[in-house]
Coordinates of C-alpha atoms and ligand atoms in Angstrom, one line a residue:
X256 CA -20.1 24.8 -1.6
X257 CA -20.2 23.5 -5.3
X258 CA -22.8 20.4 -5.4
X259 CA -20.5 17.8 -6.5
X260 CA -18.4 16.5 -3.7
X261 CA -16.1 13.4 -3.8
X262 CA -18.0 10.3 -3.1
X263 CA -17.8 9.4 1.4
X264 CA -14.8 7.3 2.3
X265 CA -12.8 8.7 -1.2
X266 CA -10.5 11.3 -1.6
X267 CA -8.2 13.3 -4.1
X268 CA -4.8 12.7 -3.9
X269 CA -3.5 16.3 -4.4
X270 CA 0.0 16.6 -5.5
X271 CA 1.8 17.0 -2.2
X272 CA -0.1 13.8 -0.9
X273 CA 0.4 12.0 -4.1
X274 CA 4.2 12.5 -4.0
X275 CA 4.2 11.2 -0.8
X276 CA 2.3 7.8 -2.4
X277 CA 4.6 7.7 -5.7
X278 CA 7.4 8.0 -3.1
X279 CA 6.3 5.2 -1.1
X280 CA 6.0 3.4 -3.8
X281 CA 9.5 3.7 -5.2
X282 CA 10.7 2.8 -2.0
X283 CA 8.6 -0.5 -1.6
X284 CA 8.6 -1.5 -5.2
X285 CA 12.8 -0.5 -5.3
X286 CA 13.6 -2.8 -1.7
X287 CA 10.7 -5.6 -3.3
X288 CA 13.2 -5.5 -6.3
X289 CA 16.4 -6.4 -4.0
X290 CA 14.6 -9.4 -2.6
X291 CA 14.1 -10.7 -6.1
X292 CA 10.2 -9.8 -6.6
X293 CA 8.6 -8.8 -9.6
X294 CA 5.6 -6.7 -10.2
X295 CA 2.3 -7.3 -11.4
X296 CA -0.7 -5.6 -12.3
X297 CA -4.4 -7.7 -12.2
X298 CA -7.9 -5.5 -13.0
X299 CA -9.3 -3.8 -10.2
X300 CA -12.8 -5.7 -10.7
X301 CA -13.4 -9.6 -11.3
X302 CA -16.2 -11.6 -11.3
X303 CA -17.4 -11.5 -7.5
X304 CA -17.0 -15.1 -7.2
X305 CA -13.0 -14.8 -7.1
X306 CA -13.8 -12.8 -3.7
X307 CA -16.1 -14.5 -2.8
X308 CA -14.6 -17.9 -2.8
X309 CA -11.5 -16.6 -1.5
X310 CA -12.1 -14.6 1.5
X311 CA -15.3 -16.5 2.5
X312 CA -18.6 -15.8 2.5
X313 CA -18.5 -14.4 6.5
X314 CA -15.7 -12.4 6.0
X315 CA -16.8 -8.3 6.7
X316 CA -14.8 -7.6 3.4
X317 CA -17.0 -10.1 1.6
X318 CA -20.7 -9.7 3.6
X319 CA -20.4 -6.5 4.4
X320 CA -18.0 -4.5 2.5
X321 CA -17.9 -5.7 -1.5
X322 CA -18.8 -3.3 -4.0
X323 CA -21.1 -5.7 -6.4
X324 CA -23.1 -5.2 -9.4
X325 CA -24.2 -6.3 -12.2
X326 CA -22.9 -5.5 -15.3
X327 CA -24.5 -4.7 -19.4
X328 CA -23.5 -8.1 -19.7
X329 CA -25.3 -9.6 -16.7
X330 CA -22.7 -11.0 -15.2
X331 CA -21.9 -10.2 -11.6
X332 CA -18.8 -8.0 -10.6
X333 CA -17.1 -7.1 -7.2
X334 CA -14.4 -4.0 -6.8
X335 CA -11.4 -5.4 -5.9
X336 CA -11.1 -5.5 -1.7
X337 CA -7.6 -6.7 -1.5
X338 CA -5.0 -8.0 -3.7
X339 CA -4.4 -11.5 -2.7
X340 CA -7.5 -12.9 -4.5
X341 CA -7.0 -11.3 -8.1
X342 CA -3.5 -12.3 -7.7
X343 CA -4.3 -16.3 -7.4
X344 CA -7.3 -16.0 -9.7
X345 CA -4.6 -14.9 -12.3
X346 CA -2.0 -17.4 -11.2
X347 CA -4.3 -20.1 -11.9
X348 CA -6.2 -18.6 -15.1
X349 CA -2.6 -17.5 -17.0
X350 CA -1.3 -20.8 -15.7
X351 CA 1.6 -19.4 -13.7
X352 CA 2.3 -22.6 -12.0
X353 CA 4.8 -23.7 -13.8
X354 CA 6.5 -21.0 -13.3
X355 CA 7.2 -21.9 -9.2
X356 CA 8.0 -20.3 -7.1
X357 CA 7.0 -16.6 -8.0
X358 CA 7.6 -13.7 -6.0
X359 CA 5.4 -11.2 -7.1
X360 CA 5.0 -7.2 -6.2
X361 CA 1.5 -5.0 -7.2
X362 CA 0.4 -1.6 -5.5
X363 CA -3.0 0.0 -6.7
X364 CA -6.7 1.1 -5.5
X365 CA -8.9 -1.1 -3.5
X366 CA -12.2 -0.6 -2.4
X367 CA -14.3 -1.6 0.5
X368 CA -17.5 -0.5 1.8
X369 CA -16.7 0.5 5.1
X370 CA -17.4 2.8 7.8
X371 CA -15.0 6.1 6.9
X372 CA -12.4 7.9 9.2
X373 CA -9.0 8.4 10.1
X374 CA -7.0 5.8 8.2
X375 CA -10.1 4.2 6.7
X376 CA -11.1 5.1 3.5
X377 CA -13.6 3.7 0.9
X378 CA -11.0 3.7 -2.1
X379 CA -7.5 2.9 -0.2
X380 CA -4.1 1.6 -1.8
X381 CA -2.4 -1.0 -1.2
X382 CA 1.3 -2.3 -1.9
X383 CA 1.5 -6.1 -1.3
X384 CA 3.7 -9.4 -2.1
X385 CA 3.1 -12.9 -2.3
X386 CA 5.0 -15.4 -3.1
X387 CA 3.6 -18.1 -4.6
X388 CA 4.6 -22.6 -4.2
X389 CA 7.2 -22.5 -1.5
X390 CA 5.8 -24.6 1.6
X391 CA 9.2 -23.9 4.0
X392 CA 8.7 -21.6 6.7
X393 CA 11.6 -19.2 5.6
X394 CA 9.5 -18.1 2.9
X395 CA 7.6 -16.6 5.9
X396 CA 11.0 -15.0 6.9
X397 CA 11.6 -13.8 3.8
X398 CA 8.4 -12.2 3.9
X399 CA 9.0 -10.6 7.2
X400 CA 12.2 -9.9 6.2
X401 CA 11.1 -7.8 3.3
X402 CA 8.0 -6.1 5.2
X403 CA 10.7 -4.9 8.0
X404 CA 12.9 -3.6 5.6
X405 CA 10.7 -1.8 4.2
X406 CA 9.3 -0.3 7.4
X407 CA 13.5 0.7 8.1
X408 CA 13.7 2.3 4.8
X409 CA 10.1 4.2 5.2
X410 CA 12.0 5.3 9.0
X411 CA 9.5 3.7 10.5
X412 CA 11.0 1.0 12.5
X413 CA 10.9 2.9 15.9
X414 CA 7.2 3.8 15.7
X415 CA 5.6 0.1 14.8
X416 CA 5.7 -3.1 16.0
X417 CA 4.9 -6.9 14.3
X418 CA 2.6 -8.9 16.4
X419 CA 2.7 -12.3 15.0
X420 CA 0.6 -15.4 15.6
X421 CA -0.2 -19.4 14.1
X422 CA -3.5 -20.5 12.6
X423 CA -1.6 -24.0 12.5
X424 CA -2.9 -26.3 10.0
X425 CA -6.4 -27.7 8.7
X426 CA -6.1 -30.3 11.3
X427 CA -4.9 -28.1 14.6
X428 CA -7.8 -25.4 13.5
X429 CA -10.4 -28.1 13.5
X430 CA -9.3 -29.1 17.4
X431 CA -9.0 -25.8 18.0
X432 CA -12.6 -24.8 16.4
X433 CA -14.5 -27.4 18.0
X434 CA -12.7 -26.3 21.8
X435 CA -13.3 -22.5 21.4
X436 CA -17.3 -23.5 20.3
X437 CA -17.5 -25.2 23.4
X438 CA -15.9 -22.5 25.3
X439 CA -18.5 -19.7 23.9
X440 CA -21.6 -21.5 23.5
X441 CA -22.9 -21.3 27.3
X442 CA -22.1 -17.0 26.5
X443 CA -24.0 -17.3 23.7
X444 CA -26.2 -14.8 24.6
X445 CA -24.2 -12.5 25.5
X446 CA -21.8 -12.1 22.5
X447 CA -22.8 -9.2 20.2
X448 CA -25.0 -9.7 17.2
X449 CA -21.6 -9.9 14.9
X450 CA -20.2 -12.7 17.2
X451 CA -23.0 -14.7 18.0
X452 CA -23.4 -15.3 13.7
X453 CA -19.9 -15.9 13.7
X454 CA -19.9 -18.7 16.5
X455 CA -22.2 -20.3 13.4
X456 CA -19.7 -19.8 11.1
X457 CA -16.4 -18.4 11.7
X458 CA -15.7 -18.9 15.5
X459 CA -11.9 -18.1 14.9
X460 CA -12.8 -14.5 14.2
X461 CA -14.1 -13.6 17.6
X462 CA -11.3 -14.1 19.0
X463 CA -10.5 -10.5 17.9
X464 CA -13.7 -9.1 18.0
X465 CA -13.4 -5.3 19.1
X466 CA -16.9 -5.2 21.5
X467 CA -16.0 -4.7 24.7
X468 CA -18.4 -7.4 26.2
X469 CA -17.0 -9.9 23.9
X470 CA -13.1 -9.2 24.7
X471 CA -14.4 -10.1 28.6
X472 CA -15.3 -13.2 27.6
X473 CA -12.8 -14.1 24.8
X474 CA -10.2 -13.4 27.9
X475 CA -10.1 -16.7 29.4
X476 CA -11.1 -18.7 26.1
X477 CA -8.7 -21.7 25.2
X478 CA -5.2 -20.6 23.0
X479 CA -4.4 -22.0 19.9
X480 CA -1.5 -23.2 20.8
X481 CA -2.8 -25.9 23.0
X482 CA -4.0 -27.3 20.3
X483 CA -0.7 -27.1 17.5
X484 CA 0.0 -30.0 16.4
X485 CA 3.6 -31.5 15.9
X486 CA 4.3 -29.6 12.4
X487 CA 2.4 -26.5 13.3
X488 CA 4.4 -25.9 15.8
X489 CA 7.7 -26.7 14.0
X490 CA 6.2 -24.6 11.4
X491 CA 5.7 -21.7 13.7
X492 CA 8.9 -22.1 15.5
X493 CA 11.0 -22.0 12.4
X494 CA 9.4 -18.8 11.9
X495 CA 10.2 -17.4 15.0
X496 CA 13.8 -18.3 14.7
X497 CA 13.9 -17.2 11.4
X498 CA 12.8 -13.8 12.6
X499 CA 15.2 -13.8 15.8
X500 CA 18.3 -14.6 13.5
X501 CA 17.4 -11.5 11.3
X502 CA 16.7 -9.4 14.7
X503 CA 13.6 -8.4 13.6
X504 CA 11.7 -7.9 17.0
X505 CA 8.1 -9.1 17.5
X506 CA 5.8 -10.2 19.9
X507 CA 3.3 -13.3 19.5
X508 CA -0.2 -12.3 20.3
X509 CA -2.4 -15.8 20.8
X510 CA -6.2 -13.4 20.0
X511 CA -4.5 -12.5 16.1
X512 CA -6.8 -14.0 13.8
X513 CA -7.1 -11.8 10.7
X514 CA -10.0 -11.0 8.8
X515 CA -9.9 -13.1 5.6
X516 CA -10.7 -16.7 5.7
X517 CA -8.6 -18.3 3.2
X518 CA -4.8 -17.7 6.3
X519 CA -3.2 -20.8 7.7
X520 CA -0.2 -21.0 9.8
X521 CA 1.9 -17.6 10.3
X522 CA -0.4 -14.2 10.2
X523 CA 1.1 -11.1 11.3
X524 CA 0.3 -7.4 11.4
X525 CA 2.5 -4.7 11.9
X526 CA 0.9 -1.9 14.0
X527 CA 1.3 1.5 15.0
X528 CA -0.5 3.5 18.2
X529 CA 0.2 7.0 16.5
X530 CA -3.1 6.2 14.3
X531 CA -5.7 5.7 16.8
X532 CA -8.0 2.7 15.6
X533 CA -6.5 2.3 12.4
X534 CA -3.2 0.8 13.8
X535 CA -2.4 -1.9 11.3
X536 CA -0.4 -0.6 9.1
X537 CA 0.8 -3.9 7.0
X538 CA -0.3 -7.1 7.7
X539 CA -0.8 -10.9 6.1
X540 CA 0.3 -14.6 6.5
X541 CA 0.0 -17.6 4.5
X542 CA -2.5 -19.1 2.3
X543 CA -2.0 -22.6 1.7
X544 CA -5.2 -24.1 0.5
X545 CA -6.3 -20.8 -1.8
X546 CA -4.7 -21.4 -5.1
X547 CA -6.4 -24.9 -4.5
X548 CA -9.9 -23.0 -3.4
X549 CA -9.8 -21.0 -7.0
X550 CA -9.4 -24.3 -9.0
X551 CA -5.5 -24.4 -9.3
X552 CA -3.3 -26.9 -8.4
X553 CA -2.6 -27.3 -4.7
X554 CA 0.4 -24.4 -4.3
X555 CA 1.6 -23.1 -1.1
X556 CA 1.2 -19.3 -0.5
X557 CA 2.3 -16.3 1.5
X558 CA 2.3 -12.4 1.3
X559 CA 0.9 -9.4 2.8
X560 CA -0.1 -5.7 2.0
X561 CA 0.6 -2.6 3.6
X562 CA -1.7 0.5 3.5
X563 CA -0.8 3.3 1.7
X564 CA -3.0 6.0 3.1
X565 CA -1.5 4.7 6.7
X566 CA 1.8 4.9 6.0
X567 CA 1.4 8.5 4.1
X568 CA -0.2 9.9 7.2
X569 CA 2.7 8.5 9.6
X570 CA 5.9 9.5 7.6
X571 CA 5.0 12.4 4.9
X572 CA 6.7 14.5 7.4
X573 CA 10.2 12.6 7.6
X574 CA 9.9 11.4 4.3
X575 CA 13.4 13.7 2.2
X576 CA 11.3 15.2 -0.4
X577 CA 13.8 16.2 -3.1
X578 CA 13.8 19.6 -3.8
X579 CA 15.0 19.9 -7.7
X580 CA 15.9 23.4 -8.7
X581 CA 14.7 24.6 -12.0
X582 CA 16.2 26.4 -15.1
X583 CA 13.9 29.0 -15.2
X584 CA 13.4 31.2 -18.5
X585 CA 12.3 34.7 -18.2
X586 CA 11.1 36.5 -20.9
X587 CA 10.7 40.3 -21.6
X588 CA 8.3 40.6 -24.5
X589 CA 6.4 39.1 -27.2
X590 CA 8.8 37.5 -29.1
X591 CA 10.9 36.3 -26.0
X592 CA 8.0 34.9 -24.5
X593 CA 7.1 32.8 -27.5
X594 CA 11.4 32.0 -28.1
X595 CA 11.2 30.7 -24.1
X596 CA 8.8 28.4 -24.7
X597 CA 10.5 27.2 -27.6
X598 CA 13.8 27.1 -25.9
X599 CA 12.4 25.8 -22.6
X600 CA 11.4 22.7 -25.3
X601 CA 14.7 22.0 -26.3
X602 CA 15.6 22.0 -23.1
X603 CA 13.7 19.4 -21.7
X604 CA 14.3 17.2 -24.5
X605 CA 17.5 17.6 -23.0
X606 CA 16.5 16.0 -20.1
X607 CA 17.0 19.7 -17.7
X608 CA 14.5 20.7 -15.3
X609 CA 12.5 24.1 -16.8
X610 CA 9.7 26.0 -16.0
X611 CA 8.3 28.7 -18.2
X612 CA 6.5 31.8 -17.0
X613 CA 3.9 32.9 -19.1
X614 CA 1.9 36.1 -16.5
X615 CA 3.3 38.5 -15.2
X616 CA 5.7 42.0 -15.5
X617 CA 9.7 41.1 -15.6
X618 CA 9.8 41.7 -12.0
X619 CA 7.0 39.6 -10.7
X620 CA 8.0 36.8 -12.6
X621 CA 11.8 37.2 -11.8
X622 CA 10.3 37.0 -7.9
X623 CA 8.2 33.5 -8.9
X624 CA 11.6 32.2 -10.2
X625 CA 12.8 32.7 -6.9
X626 CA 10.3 31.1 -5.2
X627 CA 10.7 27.8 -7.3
X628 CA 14.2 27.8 -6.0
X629 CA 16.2 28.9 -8.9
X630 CA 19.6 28.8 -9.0
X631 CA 20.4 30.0 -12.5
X632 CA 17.6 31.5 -14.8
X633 CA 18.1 32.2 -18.7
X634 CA 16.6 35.7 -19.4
X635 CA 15.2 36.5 -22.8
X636 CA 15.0 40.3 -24.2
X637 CA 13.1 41.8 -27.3
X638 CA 15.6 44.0 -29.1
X639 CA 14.3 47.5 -30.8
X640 CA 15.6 45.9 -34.1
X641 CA 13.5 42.5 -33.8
X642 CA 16.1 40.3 -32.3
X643 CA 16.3 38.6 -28.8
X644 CA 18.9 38.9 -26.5
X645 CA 19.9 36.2 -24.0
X646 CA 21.4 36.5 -20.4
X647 CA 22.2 33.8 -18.0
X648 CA 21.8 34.8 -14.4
X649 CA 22.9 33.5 -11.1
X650 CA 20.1 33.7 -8.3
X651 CA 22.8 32.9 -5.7
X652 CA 25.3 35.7 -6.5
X653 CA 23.0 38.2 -8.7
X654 CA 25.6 37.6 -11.5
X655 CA 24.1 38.3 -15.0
X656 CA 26.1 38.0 -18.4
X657 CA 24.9 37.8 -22.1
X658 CA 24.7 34.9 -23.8
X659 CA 24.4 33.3 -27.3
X660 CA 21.3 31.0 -27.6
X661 CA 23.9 28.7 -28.3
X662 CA 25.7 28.5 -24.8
X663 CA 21.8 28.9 -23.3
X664 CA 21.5 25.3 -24.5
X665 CA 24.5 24.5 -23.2
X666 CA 24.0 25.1 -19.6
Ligands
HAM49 P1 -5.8 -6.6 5.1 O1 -5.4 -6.7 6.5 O2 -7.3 -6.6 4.9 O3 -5.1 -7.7 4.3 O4 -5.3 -5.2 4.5 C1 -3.9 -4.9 4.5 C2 -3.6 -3.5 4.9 O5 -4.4 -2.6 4.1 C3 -4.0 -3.2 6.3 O6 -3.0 -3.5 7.2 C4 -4.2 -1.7 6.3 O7 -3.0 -1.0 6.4 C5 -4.7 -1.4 4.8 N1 -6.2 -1.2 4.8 C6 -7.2 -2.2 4.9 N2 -8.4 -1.6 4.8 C7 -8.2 -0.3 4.7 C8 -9.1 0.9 4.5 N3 -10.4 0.7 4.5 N4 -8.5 2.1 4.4 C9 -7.2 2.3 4.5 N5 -6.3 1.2 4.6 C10 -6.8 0.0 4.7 C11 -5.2 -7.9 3.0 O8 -5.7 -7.1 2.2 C12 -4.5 -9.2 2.5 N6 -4.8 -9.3 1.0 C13 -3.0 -9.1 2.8 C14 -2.3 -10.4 2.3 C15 -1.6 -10.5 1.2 N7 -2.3 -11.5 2.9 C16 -1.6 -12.4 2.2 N8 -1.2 -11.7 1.1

């Protein structure tokens, strides 16, 4: 086993697997296009302030999970976790707001320090949208919309589902903080280590705590929405109908709290049980208060981001990879060999499909042609007197006929 390995938690994307990511990628990026998005591409590292003002200080992607250093410079950087951040840090330091509302696209690497396995990787990718200074809970749908038909063009749509719930506003979440503290506080002791910091300082997040002893308890806590008021629940209802109109099905689940601090409102996540714990699949909500957090002007905000890696492991297998058949060029000697890569030039400045084989007898590489799928090959022959001769020949029928170079370029 050589001595250099790939760093835990990343991976090479070998060309079969990458394919599958460029191709969901086209598909994303192509749908994000119809619903009037456009893409953007931030740095994968900021200063660690962007994250960490953004997701919160108690948030596992910022306590636990940031890879931070410092750099020559001294100053302190943080590897990208998630899009959403570098996406507001750059609306507000380019000054995008006058530009409301945006509807922006990105897809790229991000990295967070986690524990690795099936579906959870170290460096992962992402595709996201957020669309940035519309308050009206149709943005939400639009959102949705977009994630769903996504999932339909990715074939997906039988194997996931969208849970959805409401953070409701500042003021609901405050009512609703204070009830759930009260609720937990006589358990205290008997919360896990993870939830008994975060009844300190992010009570919400227990609610989806994954410790069995704390889902007992967490069972009969209060619901949120006892504690909506007037336009968090208009704003959650609009949703709803928005998503009913569209028939995009979905069921509410009051425990969904999501793992960043900076949501309000809607938060969803679209999940799958073919991936064992890694189920989410695509997930977000809105953001109201974060462009306002990162020093902009107060902007209303909504998106989510899908994982790659997840999505490659559920549908490389039903995804059509297009098969493209090559003009191959086969040479028989020197001087045909150096005339096919010459020719195999020209055409591909043409914009044709070749490939060149440089090993090999006649035979074998009339047999690795055949592999590649060839349906016609050009066939290149040193003459006794110096010159070449050229044949086109027909894979399918076995057909072979001479040819000038001139026709070769022709077909
Ligand atoms: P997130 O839920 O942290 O949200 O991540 C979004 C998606 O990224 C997850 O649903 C999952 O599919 C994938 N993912 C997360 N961590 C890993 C990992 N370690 N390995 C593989 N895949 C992973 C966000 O990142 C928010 N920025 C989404 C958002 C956008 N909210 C509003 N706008």
């Amino acid at each position: 086993m050589s001595k250099y390995q790939s760093v835990r938690g990343t991976r090479d994307l070998l060309p079969e697997l990458k394919k599958s990511f460029r191709q969901i990628d086209e598909i994303a990026y192509k749908t994000a296009l119809n619903y009037g998005f456009s893409e953007i591409e931030t740095p994968i590292f900021e200063f660690s302030d962007v994250f960490h003002r953004s997701l919160g200080e108690t948030s596992d992607a910022v306590s636990k999970e940031t890879y931070t250093f410092t750099d020559r410079g001294g100053d302190s950087i943080t590897l990208r976790p998630e899009g959403t951040a570098g996406v507001v840090r750059s609306f507000v330091s380019e000054g995008l707001a006058q530009h409301v509302p945006l509807k922006l696209y990105y897809y790229g690497p991000m990295f967070r320090y986690e524990r690795p396995q099936k579906g959870r990787y170290r460096q992962f990718y992402q595709f996201g949208v957020e669309i940035l200074g519309l308050e009206s809970a149709l943005a939400d749908v639009e959102c949705l919309d977009l994630a769903w038909t996504i999932i339909k063009n990715l074939k997906l749509s039988e194997r996931c589902e969208l849970e959805i719930n409401t953070l409701g506003d500042v003021e609901s979440r405050n009512g609703y903080r204070q009830a759930l503290v009260e609720y937990l506080t006589p358990f205290k002791s008997q919360l896990s280590e993870d939830s008994q910091v975060r009844l300190e300082k992010n009570p919400l997040r227990i609610l989806d705590s994954k410790d069995e002893g704390d889902k007992k308890i967490v069972a009969t806590a209060p619901l949120m929405e006892n504690f909506l008021n007037e336009t968090s629940k208009k704003f959650f209802s609009d949703v709803l109908e928005g998503l009913k109109k569209l028939n995009i099905p979905f069921k509410t689940n009051p425990k969904l709290v999501r793992g960043l601090d900076y949501y309000c409102h809607t938060v969803f996540e679209f999940t799958t049980t073919e991936l064992g714990a890694q189920g989410a699949i695509l997930s977000g909500g809105r953001y109201d208060g974060l462009v306002e957090m990162l020093g902009g002007p107060k902007t209303a905000g909504v998106g989510w981001a899908a994982g790659v890696d997840r999505l490659a492991d559920l549908c490389a297998a039903t995804l059509e990879k297009e098969k493209r058949a090559p003009v191959s060029l086969i040479a028989n000697g020197e001087n045909a060999l150096k005339e096919a890569v010459v020719l195999a030039s020209e055409l591909r400045n043409k914009n044709h499909y070749c490939e060149v084989f440089l090993t090999g007898n006649f035979k074998k590489k009339l047999e690795k042609a055949n592999k590649f799928g060839t349906e016609k090959a050009i066939l290149i022959f040193d003459q006794a007197d110096g010159s070449l001769e050229y044949k086109v020949k027909y894979f399918t029928t076995g057909e072979e006929k001479v040819i000038s170079r001139a026709e070769a370029l022709k077909l």
